[in-house]
Tab-separated table of C-alpha atoms in Angstrom:
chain	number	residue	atom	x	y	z
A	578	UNK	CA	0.000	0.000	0.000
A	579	UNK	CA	2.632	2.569	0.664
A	580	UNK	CA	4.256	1.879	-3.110
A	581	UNK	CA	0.966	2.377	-4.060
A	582	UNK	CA	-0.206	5.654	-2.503
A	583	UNK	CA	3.675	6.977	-3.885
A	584	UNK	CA	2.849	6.041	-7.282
A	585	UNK	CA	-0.690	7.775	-6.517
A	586	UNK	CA	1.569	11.332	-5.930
A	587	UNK	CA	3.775	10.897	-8.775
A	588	UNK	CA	0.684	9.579	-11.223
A	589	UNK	CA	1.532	11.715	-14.354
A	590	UNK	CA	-2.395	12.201	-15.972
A	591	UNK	CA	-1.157	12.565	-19.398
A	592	UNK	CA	-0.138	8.759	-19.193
A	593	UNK	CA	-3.893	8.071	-17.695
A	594	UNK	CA	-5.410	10.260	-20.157
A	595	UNK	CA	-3.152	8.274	-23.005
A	596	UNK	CA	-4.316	4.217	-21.655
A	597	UNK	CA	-7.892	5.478	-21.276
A	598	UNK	CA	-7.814	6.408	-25.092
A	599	UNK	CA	-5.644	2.878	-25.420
A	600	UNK	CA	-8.467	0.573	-23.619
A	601	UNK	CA	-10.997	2.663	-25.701
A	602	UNK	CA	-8.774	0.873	-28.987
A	603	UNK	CA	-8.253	-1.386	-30.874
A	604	UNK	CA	-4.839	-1.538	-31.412
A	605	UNK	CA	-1.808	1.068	-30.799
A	606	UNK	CA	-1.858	2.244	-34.144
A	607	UNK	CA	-5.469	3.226	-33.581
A	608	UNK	CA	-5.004	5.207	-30.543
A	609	UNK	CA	-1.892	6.886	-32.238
A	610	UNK	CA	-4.633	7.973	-34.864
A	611	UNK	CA	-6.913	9.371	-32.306
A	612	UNK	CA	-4.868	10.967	-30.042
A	613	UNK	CA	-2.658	12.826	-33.630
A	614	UNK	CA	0.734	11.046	-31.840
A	615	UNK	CA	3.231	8.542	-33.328
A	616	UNK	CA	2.598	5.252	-32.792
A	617	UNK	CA	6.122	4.978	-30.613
A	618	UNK	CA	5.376	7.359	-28.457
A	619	UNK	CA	2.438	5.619	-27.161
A	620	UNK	CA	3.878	2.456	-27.118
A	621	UNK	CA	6.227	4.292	-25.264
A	622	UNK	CA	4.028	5.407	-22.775
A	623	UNK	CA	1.804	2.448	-21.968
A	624	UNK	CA	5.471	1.028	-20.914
A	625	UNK	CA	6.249	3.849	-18.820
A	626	UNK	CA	2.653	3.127	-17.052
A	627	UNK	CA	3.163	-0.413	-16.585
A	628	UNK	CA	6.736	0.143	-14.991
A	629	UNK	CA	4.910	2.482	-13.107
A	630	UNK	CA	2.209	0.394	-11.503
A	631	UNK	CA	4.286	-2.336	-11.742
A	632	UNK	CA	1.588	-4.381	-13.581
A	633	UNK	CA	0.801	-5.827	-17.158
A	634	UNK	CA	-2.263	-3.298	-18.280
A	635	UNK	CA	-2.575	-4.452	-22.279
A	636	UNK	CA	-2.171	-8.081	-23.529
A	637	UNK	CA	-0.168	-7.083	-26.548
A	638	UNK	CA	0.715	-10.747	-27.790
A	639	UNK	CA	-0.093	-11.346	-31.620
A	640	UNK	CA	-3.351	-11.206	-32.835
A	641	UNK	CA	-4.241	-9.997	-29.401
A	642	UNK	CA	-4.998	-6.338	-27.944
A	643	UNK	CA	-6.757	-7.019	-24.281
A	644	UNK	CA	-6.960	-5.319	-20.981
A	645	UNK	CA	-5.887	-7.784	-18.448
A	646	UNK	CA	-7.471	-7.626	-14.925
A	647	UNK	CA	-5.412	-4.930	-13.761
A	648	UNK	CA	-5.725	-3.273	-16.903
A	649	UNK	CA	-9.653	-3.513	-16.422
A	650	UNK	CA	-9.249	-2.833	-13.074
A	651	UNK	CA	-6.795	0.776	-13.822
A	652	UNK	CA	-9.811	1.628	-16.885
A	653	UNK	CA	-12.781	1.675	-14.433
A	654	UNK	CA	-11.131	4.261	-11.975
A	655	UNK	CA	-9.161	6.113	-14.715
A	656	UNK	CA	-12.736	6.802	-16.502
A	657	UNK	CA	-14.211	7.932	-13.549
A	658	UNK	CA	-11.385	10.286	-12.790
A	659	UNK	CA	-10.712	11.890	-15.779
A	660	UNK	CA	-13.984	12.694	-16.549
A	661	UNK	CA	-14.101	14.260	-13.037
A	662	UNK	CA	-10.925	16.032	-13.614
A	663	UNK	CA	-12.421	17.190	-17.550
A	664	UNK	CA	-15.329	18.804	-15.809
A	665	UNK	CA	-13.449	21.287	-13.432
A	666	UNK	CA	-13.400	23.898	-15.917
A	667	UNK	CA	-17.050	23.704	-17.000
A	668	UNK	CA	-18.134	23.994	-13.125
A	669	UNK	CA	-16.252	26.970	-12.268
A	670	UNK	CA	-17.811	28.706	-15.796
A	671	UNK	CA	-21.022	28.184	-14.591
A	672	UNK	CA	-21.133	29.454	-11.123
A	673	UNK	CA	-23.759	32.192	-11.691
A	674	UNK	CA	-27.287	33.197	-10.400
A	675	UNK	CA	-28.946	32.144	-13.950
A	676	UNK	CA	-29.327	28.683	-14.703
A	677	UNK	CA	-26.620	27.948	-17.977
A	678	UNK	CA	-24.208	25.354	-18.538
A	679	UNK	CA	-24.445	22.789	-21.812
A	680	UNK	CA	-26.700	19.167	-21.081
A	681	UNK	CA	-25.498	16.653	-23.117
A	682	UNK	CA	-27.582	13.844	-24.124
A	683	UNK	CA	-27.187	10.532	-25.499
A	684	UNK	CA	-29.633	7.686	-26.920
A	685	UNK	CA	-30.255	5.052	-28.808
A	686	UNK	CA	-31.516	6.216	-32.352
A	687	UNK	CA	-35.123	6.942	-32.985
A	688	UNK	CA	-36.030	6.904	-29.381
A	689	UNK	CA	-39.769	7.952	-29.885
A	690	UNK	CA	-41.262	9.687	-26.494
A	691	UNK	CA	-43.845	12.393	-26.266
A	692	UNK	CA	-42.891	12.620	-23.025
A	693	UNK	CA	-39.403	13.640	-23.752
A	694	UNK	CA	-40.640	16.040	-26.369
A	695	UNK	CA	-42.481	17.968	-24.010
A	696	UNK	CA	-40.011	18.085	-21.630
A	697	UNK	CA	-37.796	19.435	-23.805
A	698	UNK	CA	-39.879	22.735	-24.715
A	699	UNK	CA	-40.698	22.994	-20.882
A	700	UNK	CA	-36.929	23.000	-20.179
A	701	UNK	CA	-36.102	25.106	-22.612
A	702	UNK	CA	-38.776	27.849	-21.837
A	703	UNK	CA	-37.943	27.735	-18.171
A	704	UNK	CA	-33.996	27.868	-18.732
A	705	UNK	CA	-33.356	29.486	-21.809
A	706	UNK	CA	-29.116	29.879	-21.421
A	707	UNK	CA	-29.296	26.445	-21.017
A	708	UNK	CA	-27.785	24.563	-24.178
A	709	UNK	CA	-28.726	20.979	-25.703
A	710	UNK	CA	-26.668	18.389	-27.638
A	711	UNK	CA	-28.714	14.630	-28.952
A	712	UNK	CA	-25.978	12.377	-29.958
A	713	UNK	CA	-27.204	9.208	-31.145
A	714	UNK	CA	-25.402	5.951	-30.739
A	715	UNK	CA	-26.055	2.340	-29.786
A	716	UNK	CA	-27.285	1.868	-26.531
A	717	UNK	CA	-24.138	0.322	-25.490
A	718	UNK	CA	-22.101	3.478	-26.288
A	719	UNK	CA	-24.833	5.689	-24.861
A	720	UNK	CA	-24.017	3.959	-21.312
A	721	UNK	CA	-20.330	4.060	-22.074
A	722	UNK	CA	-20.429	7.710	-22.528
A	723	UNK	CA	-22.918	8.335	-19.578
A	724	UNK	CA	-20.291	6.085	-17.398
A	725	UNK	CA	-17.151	7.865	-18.314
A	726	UNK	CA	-18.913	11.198	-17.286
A	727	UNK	CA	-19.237	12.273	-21.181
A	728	UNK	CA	-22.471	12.622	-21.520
A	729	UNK	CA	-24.828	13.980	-18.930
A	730	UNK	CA	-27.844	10.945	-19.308
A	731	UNK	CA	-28.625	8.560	-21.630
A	732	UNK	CA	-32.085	7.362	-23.114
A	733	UNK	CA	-31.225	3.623	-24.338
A	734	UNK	CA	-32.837	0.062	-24.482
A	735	UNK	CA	-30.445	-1.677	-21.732
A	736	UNK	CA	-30.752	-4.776	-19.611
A	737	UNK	CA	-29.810	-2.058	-16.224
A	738	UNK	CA	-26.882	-4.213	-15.637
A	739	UNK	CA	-24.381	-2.026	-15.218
A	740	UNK	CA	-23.887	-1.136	-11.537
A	741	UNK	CA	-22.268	2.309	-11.697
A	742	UNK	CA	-25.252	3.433	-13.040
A	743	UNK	CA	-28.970	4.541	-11.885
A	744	UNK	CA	-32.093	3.597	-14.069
A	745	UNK	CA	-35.755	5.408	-14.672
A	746	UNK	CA	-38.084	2.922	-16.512
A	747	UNK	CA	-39.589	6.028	-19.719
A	748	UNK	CA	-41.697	3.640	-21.558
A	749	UNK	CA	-42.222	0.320	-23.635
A	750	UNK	CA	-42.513	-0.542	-27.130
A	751	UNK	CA	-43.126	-3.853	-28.689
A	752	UNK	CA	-41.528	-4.835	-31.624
A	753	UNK	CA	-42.916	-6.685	-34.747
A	754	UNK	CA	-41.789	-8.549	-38.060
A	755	UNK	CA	-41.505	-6.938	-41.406
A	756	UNK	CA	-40.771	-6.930	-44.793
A	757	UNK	CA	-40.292	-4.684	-48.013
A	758	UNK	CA	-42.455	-4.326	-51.037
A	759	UNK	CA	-39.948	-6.098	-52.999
A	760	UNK	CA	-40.423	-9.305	-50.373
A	761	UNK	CA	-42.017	-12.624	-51.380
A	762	UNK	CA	-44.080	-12.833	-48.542
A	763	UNK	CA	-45.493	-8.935	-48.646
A	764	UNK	CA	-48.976	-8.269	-49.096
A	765	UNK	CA	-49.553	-11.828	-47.898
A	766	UNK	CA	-52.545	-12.500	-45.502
A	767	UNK	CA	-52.890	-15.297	-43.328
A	768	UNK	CA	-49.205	-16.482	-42.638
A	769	UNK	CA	-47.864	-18.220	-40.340
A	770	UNK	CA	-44.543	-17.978	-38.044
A	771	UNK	CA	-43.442	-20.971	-39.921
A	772	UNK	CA	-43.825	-19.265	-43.406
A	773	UNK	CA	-40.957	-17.464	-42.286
A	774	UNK	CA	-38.697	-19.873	-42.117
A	775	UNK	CA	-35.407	-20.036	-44.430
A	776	UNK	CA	-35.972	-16.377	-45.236
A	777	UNK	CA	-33.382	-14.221	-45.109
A	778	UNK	CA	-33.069	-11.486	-42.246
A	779	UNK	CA	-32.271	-7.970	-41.104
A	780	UNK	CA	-30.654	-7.645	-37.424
A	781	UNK	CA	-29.643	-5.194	-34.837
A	782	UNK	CA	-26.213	-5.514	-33.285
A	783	UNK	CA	-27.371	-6.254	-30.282
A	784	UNK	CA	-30.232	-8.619	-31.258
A	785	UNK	CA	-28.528	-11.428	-29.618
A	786	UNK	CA	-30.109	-13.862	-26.909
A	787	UNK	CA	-27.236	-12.274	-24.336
A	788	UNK	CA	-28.324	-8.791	-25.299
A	789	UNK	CA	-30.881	-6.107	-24.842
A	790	UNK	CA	-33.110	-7.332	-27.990
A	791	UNK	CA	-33.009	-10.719	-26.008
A	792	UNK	CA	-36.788	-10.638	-26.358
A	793	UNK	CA	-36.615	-9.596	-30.427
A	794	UNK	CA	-33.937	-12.587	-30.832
A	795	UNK	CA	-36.239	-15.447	-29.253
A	796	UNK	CA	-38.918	-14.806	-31.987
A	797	UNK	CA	-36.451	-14.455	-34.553
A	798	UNK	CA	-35.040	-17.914	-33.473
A	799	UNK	CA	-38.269	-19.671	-33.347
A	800	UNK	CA	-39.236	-18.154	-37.163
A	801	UNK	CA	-35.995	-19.939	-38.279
A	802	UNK	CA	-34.762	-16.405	-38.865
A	803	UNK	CA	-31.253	-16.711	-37.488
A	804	UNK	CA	-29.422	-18.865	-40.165
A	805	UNK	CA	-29.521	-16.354	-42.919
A	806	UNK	CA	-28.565	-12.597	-41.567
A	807	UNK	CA	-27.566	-10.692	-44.036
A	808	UNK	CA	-27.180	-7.327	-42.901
A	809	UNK	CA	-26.888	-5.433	-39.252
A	810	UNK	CA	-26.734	-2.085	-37.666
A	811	UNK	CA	-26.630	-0.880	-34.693
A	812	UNK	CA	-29.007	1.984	-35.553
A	813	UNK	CA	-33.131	1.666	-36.069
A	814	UNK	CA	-32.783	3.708	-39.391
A	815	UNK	CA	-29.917	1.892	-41.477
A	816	UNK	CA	-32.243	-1.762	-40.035
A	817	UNK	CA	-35.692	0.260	-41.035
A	818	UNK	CA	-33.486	1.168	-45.267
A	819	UNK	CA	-32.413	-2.280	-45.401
A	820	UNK	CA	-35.731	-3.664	-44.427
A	821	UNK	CA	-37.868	-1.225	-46.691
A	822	UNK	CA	-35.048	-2.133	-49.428
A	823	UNK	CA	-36.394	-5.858	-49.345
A	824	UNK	CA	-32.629	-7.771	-47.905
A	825	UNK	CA	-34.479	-9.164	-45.119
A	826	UNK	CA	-37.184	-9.578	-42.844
A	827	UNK	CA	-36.418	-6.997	-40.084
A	828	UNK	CA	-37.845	-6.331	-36.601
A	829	UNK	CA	-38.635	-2.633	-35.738
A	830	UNK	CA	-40.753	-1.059	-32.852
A	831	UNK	CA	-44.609	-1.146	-34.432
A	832	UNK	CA	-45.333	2.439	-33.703
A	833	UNK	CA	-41.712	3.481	-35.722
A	834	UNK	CA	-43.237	1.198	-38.672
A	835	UNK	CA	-46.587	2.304	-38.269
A	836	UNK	CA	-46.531	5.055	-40.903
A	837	UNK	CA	-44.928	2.420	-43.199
A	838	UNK	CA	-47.366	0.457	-43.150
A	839	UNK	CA	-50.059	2.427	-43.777
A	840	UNK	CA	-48.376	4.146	-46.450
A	841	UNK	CA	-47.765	0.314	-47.907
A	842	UNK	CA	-44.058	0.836	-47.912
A	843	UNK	CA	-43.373	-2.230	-45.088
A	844	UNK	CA	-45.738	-5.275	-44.630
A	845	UNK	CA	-46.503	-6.881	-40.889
A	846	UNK	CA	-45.257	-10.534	-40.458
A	847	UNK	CA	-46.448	-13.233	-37.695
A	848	UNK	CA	-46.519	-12.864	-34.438
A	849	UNK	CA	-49.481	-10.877	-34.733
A	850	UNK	CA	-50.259	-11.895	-30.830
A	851	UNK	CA	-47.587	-11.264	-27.642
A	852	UNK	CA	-44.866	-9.485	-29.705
A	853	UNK	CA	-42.029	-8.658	-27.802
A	854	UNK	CA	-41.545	-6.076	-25.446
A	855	UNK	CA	-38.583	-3.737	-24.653
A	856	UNK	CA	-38.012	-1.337	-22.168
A	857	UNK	CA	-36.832	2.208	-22.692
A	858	UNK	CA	-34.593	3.626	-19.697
A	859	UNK	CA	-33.214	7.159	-18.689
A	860	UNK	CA	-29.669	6.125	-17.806
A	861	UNK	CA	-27.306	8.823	-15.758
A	862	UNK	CA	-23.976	8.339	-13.435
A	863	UNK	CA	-25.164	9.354	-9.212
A	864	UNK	CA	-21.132	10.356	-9.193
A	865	UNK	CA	-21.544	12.755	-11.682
A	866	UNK	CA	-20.427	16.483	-10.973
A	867	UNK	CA	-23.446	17.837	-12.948
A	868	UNK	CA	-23.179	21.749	-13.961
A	869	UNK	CA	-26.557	23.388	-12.868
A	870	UNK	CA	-28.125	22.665	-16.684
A	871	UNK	CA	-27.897	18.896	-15.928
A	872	UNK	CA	-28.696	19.082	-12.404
A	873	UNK	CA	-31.620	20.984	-13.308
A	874	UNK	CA	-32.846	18.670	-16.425
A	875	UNK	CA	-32.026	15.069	-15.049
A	876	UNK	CA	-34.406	16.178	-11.566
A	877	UNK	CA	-37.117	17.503	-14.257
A	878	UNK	CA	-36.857	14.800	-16.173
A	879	UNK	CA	-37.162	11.928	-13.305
A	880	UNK	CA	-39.916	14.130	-11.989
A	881	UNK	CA	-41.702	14.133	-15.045
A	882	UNK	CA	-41.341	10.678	-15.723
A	883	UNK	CA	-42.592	9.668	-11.942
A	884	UNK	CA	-46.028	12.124	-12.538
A	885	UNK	CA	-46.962	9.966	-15.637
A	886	UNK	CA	-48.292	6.673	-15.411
A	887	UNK	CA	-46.176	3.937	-17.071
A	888	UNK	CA	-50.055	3.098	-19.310
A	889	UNK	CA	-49.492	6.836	-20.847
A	890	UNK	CA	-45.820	6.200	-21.263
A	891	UNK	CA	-46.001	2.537	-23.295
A	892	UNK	CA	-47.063	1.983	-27.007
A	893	UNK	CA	-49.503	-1.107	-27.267
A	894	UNK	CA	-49.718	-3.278	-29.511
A	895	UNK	CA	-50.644	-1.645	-32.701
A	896	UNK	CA	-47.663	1.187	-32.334
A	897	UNK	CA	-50.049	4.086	-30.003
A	898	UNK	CA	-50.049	5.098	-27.142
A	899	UNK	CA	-52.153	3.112	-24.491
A	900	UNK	CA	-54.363	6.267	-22.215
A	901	UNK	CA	-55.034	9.889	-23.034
A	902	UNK	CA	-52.869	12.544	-24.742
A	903	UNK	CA	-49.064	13.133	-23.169
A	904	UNK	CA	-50.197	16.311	-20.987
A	905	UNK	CA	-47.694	19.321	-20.203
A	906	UNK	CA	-45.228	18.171	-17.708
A	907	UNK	CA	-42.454	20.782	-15.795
């Protein structure tokens, strides 16, 4: 312990700064790229942090580029620092009577939410030197970001298993089986699950039984749609081009297809009955420094979300909204 409270007083942050872009890598070359350094130099400097610490942090053997424990271990506390540390500056800007300061917000593309929406105009109207950003990105990212203190909340499909983070339950959507115009099976009534089978398919990233679309990948499986995937993405619109552009059979929230198919652009495929269901969480960081903006938003938010009733927050079945209009919330 004494060795490592001395290293803790000599800790150059450049060096932290430099592995946290290295575990965020995948090789040395690529962090070279992204921090605009030559690739010796940060070899260089990973090996003047390991001597350091006295620890292996990167399994650099061929065809391998891995944290090892301690290198997992140094990433978790490094992220949480320097994002601390990158915030100082921000906070001491905005220590004024009016509310300012920048929220930044991350989600999971085509996050559809009245409630949100509405939110949004109330903020804005009540804090008006307060600034936005909506960066959309898988909700795996979205969490990353929201973890390392880079983004102020996140609005993502997730499984709430990471622990350094706190979870509000927005709303549910249910998802359902499509296909193009160009399809064999569009415009067909009466099918099946079965009819499915041997079909090509459209995926999301994360539409894996050990992911968020858990629920999504079960039906695929069981409509034999899993042999033949022949295109992914990790956002809703690129799964919703390839679907509409007749690849595959694609799964997308019913009330982001709705439109589509009532303009006849995408056709509804079995299940018809018990489609599956995903939840929709607000995602933020407790041991986040927040700058008054984000204070102010994430508490509006929550308490916006808590006055609703989950019926008036989920989309049912055939892609509304279950209960009455989304009323003014703030």
């Amino acid at each position: 312990m004494p060795a490592l409270n001395r290293h803790s007083r000599q800790m150059d942050w450049n060096l932290l700064h430099t592995f946290v872009v290295l575990a965020d890598s995948d090789s040395i070359t690529d962090a070279a790229e992204r921090l605009g350094r030559r690739q010796p130099t940060i070899s260089s400097a990973l090996n003047r942090l390991e001597r350091q610490l006295g620890r292996k942090l990167i399994d650099r053997s061929p065809g391998r580029f891995e944290l090892t424990s301690a290198g997992r271990l140094l990433y978790q506390e490094a992220v949480d620092i320097y994002g601390a540390v990158g915030r100082l500056g921000t906070l001491m800007r905005e220590v004024t009577d009016e509310v300012r300061g920048h929220v930044r917000i991350v989600m999971a593309s085509h996050v559809i939410c009245p409630l949100f929406d509405t939110f949004l105009e109330t903020f804005h109207k009540r804090y008006p030197a307060a600034t936005l950003s909506l960066d959309v990105m898988s909700s795996a990212a979205a969490q990353a970001e929201t973890r390392a203190r880079r983004a102020s909340l996140a609005l993502c499909l997730t499984d709430c298993s990471d622990a350094a983070l706190t979870y509000v339950h927005i709303y549910r959507e249910f998802f359902g089986l499509f296909c193009g115009p160009s399809h064999s099976l569009f415009g067909r009534e009466g099918l099946e699950l079965s009819d499915l089978r041997g079909h090509s398919s459209v995926s999301f990233a994360t539409d894996r039984l050990d992911d968020v679309l858990r629920p999504v990948a079960l039906v695929r499986a069981e409509a034999g749609l899993d042999q033949r995937i022949v295109a992914t993405s990790s956002h809703l619109e690129e799964v919703r081009r390839a679907t509409l552009s007749g690849l595959g059979i694609g799964a997308l929230p019913l009330h982001v297809a709705k439109r589509d198919v009532d303009e006849d652009l995408l056709w509804r495929l079995p299940p018809y009955v018990d489609p599956p269901m995903i939840d929709v969480h607000l995602a933020y960081n407790p041991r986040a420094r927040l700058n008054r903006a984000e204070q102010a938003f994430r508490d509006g938010f929550v308490e916006a979300i808590a006055a609703t009733p989950l019926a008036e927050r989920t989309y049912d079945g055939s892609g509304s909204l279950h209960g009455p209009r989304m009323r003014d919330v703030g």
